Coordinates of N, CA and C in Angstrom, one line a residue:
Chain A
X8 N 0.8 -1.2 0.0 CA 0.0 0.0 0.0 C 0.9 1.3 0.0
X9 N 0.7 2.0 -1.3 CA 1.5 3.1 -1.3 C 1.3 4.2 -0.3
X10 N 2.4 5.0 0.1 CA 1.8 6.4 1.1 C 1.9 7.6 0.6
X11 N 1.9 7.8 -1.1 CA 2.1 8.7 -1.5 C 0.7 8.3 -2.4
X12 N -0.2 9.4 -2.4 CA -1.6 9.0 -2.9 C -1.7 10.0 -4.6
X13 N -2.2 9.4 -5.5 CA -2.6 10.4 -6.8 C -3.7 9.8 -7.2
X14 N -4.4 10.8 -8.2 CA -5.3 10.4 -8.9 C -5.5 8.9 -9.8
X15 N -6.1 8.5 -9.7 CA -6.2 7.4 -10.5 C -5.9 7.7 -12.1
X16 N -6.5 8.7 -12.2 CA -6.7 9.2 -13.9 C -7.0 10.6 -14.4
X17 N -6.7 10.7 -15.0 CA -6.8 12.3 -15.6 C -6.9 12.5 -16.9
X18 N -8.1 13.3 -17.1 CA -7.5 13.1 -19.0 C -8.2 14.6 -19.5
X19 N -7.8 15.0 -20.6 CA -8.0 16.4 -21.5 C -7.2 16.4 -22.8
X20 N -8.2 17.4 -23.5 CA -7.8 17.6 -24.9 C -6.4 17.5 -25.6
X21 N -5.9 17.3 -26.4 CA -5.1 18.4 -26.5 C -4.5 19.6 -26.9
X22 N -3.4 19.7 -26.7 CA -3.2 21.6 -26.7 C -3.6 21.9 -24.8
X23 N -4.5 21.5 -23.8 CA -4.3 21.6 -23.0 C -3.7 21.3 -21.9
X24 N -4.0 21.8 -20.9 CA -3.3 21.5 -19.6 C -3.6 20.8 -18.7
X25 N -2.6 20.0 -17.9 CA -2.9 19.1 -16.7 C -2.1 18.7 -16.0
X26 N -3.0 18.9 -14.6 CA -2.2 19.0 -13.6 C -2.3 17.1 -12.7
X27 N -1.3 16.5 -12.3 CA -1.7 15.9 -11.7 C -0.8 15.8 -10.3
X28 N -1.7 15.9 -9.1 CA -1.2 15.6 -7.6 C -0.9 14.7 -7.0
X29 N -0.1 14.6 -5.9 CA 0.5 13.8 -5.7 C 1.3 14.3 -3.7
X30 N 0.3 13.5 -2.8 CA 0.1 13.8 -1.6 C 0.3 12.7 -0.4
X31 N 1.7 13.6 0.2 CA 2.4 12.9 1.0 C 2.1 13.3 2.4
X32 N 3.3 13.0 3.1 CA 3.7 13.2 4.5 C 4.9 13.8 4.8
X33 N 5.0 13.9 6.3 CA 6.1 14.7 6.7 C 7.4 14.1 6.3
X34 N 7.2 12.4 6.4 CA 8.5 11.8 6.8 C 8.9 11.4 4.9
X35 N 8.0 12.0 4.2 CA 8.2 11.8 2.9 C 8.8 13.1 1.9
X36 N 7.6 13.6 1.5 CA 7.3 14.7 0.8 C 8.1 16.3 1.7
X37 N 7.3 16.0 2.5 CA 7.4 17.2 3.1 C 9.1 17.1 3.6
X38 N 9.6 16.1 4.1 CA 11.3 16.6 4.2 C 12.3 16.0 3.3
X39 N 11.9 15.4 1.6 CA 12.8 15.2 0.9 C 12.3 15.1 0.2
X40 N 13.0 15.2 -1.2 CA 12.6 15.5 -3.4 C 11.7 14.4 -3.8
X41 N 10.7 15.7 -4.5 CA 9.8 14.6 -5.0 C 10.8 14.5 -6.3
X42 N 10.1 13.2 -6.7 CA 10.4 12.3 -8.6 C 9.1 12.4 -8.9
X43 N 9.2 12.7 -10.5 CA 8.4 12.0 -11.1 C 8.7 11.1 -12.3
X44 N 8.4 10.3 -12.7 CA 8.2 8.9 -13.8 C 7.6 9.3 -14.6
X45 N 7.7 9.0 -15.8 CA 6.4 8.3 -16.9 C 7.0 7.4 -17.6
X46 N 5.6 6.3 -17.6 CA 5.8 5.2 -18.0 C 4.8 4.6 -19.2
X47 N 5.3 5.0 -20.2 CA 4.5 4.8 -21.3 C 4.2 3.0 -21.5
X48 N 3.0 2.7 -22.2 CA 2.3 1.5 -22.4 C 3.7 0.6 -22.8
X49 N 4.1 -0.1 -21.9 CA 4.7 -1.7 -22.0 C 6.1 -1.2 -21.9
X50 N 6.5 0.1 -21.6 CA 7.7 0.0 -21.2 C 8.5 0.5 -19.8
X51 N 9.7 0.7 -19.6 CA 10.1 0.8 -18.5 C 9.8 2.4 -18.3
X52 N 9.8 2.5 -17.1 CA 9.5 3.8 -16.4 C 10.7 4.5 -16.8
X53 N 10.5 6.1 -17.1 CA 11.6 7.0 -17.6 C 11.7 8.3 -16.8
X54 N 12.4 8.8 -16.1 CA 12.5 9.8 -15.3 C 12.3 10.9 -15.9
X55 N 11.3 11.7 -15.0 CA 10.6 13.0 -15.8 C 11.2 14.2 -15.1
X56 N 10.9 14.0 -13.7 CA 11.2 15.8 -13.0 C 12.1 14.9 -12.0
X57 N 13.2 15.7 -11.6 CA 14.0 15.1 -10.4 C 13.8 16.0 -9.0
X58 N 14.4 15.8 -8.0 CA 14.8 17.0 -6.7 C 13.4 18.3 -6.9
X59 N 12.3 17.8 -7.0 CA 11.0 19.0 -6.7 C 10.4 19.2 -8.1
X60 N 11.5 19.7 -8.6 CA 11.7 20.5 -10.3 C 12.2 20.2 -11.2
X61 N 13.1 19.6 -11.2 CA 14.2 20.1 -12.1 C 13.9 18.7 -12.9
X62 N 14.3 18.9 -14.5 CA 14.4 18.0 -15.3 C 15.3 17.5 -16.3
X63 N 15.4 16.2 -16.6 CA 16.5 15.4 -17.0 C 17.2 15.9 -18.1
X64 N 18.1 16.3 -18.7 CA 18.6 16.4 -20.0 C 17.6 15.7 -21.2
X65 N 17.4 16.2 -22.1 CA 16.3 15.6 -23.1 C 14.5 15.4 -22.8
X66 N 14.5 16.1 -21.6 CA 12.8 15.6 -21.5 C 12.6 17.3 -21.8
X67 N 11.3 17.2 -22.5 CA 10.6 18.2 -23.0 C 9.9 19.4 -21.3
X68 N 10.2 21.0 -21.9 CA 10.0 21.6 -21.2 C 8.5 21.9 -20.5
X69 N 7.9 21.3 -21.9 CA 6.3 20.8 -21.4 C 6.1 21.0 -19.9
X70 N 6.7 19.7 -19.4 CA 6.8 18.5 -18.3 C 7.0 20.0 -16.9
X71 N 6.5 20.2 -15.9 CA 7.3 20.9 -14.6 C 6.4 20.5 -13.6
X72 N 7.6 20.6 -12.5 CA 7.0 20.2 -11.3 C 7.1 21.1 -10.0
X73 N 6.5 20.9 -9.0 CA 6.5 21.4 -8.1 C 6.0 20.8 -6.6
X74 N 6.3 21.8 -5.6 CA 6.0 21.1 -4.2 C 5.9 22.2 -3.2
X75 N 5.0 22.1 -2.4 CA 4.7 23.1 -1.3 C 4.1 22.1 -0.1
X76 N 4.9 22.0 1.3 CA 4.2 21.7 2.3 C 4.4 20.4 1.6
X77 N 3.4 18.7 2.4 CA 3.6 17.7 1.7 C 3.0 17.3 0.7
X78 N 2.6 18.0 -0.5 CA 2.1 17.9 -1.4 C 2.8 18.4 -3.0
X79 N 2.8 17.7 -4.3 CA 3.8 17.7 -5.1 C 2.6 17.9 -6.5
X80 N 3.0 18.5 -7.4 CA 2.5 18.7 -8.6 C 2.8 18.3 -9.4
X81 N 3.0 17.8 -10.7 CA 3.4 17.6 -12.1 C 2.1 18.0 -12.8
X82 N 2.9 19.1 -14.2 CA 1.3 19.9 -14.5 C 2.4 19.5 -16.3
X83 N 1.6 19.1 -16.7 CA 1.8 18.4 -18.4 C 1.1 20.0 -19.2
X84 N 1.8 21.1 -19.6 CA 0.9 21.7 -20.9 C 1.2 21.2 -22.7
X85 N 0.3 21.9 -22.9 CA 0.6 21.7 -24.7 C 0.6 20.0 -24.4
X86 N -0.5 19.3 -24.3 CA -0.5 17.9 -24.5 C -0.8 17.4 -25.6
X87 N 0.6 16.4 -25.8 CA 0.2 15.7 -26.8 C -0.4 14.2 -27.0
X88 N -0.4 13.7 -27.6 CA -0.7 12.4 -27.6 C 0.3 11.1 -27.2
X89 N 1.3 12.1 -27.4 CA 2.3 11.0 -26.9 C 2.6 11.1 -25.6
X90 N 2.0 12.1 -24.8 CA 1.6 11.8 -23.3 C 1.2 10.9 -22.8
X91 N 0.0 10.1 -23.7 CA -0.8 9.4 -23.0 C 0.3 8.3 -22.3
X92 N 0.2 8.2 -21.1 CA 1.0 7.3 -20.6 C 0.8 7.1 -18.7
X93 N 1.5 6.5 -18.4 CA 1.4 6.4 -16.5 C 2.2 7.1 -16.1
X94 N 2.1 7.9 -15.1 CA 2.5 9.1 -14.4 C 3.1 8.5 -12.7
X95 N 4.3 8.2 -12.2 CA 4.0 8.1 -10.9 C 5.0 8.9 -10.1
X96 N 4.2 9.5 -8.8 CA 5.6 10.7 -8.5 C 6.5 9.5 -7.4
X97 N 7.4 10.3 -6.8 CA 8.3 9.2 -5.8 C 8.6 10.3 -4.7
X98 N 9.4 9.5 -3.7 CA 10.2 10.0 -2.7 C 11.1 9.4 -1.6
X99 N 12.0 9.6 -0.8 CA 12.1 8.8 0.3 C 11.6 9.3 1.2
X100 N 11.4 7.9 2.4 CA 10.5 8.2 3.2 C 11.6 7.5 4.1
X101 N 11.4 9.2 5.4 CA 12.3 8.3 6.9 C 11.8 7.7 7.6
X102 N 10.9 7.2 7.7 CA 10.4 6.4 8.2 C 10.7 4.7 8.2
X103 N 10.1 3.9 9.3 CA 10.8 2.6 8.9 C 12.0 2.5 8.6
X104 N 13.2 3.0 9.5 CA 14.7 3.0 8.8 C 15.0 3.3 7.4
X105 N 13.9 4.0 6.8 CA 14.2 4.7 5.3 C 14.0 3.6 4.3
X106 N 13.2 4.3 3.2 CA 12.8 3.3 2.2 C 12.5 4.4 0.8
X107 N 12.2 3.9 -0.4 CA 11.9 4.8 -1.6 C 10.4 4.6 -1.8
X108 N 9.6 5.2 -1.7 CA 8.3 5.3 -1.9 C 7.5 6.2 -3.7
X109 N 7.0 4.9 -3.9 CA 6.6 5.4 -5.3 C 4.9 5.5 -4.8
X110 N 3.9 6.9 -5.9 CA 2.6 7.1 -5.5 C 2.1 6.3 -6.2
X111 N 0.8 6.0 -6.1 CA -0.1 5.2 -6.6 C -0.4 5.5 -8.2
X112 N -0.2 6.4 -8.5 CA 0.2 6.4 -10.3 C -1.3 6.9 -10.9
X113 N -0.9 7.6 -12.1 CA -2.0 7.8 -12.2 C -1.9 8.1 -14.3
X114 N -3.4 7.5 -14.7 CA -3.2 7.1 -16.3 C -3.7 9.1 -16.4
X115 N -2.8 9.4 -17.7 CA -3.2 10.5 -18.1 C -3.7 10.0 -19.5
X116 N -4.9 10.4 -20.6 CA -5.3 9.9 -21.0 C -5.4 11.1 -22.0
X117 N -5.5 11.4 -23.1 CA -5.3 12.7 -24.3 C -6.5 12.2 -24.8
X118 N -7.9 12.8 -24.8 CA -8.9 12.4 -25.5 C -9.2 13.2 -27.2
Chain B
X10 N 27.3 6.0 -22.7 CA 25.8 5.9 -21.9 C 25.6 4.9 -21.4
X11 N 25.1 5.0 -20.0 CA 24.9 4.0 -19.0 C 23.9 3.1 -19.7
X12 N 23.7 1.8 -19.5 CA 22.6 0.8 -19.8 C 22.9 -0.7 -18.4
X13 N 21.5 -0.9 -17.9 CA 21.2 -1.8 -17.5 C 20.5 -2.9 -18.1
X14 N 21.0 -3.9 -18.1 CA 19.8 -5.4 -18.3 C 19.7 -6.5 -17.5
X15 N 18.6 -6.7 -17.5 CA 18.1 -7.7 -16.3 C 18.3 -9.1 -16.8
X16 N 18.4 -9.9 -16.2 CA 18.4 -11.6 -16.4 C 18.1 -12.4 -15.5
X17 N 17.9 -13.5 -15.9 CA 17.4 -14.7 -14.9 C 16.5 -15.4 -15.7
X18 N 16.1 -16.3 -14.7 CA 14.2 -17.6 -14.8 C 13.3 -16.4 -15.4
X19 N 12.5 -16.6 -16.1 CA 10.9 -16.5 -16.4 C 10.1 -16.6 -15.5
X20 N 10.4 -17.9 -15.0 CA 9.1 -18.9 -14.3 C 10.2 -19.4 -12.7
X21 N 9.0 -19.0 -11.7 CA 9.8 -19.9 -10.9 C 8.9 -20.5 -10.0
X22 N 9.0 -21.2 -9.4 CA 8.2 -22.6 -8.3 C 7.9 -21.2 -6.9
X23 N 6.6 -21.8 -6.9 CA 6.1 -21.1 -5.2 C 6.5 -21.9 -4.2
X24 N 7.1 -21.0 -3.2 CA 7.8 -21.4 -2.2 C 9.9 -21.4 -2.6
X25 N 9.8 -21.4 -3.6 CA 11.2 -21.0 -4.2 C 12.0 -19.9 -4.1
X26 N 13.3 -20.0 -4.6 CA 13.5 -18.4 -4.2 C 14.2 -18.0 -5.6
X27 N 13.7 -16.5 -5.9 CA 14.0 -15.7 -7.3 C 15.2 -15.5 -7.2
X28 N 15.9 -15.6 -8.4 CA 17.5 -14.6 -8.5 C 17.5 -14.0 -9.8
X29 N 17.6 -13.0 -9.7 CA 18.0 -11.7 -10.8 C 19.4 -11.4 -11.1
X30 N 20.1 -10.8 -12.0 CA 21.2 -10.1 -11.8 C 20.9 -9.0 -13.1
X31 N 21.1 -8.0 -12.4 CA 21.7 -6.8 -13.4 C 22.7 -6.6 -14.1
X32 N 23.3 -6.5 -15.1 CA 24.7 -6.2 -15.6 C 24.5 -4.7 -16.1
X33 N 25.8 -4.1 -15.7 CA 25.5 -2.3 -16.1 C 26.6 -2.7 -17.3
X34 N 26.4 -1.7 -18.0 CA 27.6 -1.3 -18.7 C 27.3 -0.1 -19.4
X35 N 28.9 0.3 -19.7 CA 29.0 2.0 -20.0 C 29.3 2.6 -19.1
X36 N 29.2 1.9 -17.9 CA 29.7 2.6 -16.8 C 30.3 1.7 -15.3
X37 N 30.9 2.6 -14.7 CA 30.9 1.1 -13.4 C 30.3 1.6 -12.3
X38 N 30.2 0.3 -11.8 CA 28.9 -0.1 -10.6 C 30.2 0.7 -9.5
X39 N 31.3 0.7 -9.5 CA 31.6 1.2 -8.2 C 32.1 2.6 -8.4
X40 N 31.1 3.3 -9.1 CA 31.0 4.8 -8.4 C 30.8 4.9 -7.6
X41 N 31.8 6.2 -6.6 CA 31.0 6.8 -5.2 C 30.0 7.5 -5.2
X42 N 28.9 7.6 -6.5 CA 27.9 8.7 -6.8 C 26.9 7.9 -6.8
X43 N 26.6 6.6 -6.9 CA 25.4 6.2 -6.7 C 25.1 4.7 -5.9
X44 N 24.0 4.3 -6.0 CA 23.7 3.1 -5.4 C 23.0 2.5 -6.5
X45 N 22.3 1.4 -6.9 CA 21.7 0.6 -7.5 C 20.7 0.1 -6.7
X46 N 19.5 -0.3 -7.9 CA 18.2 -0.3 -7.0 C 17.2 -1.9 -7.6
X47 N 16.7 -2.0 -6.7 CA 15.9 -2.9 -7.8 C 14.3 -2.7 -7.5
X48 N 13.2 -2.3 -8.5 CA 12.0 -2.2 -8.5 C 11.6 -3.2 -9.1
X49 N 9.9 -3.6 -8.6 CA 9.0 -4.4 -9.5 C 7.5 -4.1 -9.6
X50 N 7.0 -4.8 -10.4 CA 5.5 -3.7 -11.0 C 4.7 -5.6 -11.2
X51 N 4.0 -5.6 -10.3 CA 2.7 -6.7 -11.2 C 2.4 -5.8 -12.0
X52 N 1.8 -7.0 -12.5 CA 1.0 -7.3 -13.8 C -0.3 -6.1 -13.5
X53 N -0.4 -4.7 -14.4 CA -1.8 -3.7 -13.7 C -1.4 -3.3 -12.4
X54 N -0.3 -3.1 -12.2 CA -0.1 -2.5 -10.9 C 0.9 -1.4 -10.8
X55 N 0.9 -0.9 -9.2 CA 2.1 0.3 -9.6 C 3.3 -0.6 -8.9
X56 N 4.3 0.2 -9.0 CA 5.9 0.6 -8.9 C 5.7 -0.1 -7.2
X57 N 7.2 -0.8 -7.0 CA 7.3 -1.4 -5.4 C 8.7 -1.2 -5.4
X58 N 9.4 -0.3 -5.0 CA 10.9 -0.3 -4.8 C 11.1 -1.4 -3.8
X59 N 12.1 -2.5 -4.0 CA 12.2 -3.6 -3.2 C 13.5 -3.4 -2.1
X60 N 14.6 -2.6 -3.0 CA 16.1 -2.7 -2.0 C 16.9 -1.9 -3.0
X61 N 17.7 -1.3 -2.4 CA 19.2 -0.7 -3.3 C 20.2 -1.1 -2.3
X62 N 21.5 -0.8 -3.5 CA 22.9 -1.5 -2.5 C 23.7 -0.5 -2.9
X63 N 25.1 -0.5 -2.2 CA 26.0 0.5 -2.6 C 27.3 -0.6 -3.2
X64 N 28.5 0.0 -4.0 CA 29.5 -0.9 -4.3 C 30.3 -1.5 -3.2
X65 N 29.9 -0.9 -2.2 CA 30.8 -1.5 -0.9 C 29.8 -3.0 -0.3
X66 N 29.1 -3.0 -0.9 CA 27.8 -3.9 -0.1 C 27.0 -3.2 0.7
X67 N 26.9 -1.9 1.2 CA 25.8 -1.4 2.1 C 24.2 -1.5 1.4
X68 N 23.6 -1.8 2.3 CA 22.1 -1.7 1.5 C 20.9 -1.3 2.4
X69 N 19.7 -0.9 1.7 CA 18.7 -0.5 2.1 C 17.6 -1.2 1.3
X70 N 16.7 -1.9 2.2 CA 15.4 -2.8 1.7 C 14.1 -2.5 2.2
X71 N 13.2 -2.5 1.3 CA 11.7 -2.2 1.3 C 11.5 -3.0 3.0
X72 N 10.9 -2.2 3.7 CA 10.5 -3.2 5.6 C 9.6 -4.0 5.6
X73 N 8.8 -4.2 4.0 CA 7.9 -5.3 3.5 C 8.2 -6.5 3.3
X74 N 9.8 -6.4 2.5 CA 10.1 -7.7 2.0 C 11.7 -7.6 2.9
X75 N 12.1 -7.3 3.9 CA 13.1 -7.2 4.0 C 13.6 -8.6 4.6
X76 N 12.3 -9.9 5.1 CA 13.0 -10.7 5.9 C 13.2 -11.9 4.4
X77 N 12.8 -11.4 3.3 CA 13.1 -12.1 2.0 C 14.1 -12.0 0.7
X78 N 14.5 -10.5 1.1 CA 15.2 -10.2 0.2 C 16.7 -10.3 0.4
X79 N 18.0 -10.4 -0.6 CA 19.1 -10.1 -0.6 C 19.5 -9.4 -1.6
X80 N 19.7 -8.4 -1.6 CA 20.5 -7.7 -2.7 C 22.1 -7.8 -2.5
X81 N 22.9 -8.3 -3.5 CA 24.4 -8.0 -3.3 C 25.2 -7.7 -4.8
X82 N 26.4 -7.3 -4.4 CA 26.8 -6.6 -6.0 C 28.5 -7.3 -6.2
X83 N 28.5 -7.5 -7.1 CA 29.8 -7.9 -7.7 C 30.6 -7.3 -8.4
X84 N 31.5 -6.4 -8.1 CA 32.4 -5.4 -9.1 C 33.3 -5.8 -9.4
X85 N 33.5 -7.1 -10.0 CA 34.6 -7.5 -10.7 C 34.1 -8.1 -11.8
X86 N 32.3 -8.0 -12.0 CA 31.5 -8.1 -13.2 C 30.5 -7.3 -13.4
X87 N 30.3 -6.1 -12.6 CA 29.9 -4.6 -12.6 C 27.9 -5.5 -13.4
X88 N 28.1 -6.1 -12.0 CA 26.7 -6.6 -11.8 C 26.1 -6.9 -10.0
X89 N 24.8 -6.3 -10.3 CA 24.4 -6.7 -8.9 C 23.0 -7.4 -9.1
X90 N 22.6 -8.3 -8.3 CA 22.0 -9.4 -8.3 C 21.0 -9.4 -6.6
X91 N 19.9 -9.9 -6.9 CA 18.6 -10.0 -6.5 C 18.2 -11.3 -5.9
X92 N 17.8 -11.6 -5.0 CA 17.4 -13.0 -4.4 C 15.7 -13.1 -3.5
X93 N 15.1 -13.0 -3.9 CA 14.1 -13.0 -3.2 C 13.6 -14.6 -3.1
X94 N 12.9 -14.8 -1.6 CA 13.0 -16.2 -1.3 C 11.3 -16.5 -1.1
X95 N 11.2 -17.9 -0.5 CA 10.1 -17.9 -0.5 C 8.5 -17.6 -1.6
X96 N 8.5 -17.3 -2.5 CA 7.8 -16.8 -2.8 C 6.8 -17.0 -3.6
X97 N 5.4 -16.9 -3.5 CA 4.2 -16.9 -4.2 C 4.1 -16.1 -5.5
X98 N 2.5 -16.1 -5.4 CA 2.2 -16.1 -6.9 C 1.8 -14.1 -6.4
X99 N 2.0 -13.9 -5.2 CA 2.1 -12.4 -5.3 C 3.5 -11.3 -5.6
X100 N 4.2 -12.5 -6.1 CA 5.6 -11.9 -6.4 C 6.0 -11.7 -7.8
X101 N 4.8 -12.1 -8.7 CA 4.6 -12.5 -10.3 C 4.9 -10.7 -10.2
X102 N 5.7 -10.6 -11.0 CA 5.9 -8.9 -11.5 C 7.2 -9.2 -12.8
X103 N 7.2 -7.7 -13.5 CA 8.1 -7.3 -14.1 C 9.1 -6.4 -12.8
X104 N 10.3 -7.3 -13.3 CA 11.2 -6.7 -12.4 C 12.5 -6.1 -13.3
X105 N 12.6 -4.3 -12.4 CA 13.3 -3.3 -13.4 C 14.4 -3.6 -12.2
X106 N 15.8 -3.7 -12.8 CA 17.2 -2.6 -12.0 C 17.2 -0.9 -12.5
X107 N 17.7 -0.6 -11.5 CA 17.8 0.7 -11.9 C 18.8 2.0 -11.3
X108 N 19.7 2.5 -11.7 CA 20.9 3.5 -10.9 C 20.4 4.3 -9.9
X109 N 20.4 3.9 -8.9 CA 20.1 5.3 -8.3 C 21.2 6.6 -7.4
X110 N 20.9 7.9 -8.0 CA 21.6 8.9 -7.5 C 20.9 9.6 -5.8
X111 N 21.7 9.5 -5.7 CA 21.3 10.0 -4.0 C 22.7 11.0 -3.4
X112 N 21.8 12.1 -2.8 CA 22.7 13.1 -2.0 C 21.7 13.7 -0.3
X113 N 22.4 14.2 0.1 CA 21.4 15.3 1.1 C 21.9 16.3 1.4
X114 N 21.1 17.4 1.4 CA 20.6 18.5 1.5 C 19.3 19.1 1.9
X115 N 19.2 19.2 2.9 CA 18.2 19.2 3.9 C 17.2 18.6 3.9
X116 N 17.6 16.9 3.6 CA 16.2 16.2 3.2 C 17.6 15.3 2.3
X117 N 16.7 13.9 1.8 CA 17.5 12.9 1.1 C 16.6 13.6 -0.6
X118 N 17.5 13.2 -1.1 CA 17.3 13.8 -2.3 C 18.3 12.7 -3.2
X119 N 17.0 11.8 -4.0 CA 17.6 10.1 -4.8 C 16.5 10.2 -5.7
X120 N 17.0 9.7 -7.1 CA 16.2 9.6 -8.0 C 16.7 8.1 -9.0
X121 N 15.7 7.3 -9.8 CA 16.2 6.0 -10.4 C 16.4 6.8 -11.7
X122 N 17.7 6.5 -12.6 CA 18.0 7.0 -13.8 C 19.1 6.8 -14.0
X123 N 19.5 5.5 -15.1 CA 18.3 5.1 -15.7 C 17.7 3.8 -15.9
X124 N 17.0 3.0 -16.1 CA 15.9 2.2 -15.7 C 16.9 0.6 -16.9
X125 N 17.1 -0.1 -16.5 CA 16.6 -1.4 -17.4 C 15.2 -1.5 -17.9
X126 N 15.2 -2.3 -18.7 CA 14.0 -2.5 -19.6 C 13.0 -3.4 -19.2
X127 N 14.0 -4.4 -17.9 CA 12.7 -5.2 -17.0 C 12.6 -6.7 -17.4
X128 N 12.2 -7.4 -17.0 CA 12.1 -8.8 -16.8 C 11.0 -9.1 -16.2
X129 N 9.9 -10.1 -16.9 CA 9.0 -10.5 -16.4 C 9.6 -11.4 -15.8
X130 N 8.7 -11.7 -14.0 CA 9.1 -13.5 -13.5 C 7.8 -13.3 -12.8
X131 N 7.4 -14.7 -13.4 CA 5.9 -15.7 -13.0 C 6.3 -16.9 -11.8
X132 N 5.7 -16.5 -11.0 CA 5.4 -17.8 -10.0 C 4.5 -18.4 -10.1
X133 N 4.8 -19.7 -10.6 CA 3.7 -20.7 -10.9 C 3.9 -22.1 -10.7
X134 N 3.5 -22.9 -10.4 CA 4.1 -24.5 -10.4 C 3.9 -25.6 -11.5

């Protein structure tokens, strides 16, 4: 059971915007870097936003993230179709003698 | 450019125990800059970080699976390898290695990048 909770699903046009959340805890979010992933249909997960914000060499500027308090954003504009994919943010969590915690994921869907 | 690949069984007996290994290449496993990690994903399901290790042998494991797991690493074949024991048909997943970078600054700050392509294994009898 994940401790980092998100939407199950999200979906909009595109050319639009979307935001999807991703809501932690103290011993998570709130005292260390969110990740986020996407994981397009059948393949391995690809690092999207690293340390809150920041993004990998080669991922599109589209993609930004953010965090305030224990709570984390990734907001997708100008969507395209090749969005459509699984979304999941991360973290470590001090808790439990420390562990990497991935959220419950969530399909973004380009209708 | 760094690349990971996974290997091992397909298929393995319940009540058995899984072994994976990773092989990196493009780079070596005994940088002081990172750790190595291993996640896995059932089948429709999300992400389960299981354990990462350092080149010295240090490691850190999910408090889920930790009385089943071994992670340990070999740098004289800049592979590290996976043992999970025991195990049922709730352990059927695609299983990713993956680098992970870790520092701290007011807070741990670790990200997986970048991912092997993953390995299905079925527990079945």
């Amino acid at each position: 059971q994940s401790v980092l909770t998100q939407p199950p699903s999200v979906s909009e046009a595109p050319r639009q915007r979307v935001t999807i959340s991703c809501s932690g805890s103290s011993s998570n979010i709130g005292n260390n870097a969110v990740n986020w992933y996407q994981q397009l249909p059948g393949k391995a997960p690809k690092l999207l936003i690293y340390y809150d914000d920041l993004l990998p060499s080669g991922v599109s500027d589209r993609f930004s993230g953010s965090k305030s308090g224990t709570s984390a954003s990734l907001a997708i504009s100008g969507l395209q179709s090749e969005d459509e994919a699984d979304y999941y943010c991360a973290a470590w969590d001090d808790s439990l003698n420390g562990s990497y915690v991935f959220g419950t994921g969530t399909k973004v869907t380009v209708l | 450019q760094l690349q990971l690949q996974e290997s091992g069984p397909g298929l393995v007996k319940p009540s058995e125990t899984l072994s994976l290994t990773c092989t990196v290449s493009g780079g070596s496993i005994s940088s002081s800059s990172y750790y190595w990690g291993w996640i896995r994903q059932p089948p429709g399901k999300g992400l389960e970080w299981i354990g990462s290790i350092y080149y010295s042998g240090s490691t850190y494991y999910n408090p889920s699976l930790k009385s089943r797991v071994t992670i340990s690493v070999d740098t004289s074949k800049n592979q590290f390898s996976l043992k999970l024991s025991s195990v049922t048909a709730a352990d059927t997943a695609v299983y990713y290695c993956a680098r992970l970078s870790i520092t701290m600054v007011r807070g741990v700050i670790c990200w997986f990048d970048p991912w092997g392509q993953g390995t299905l294994v079925t527990v079945s009898s």
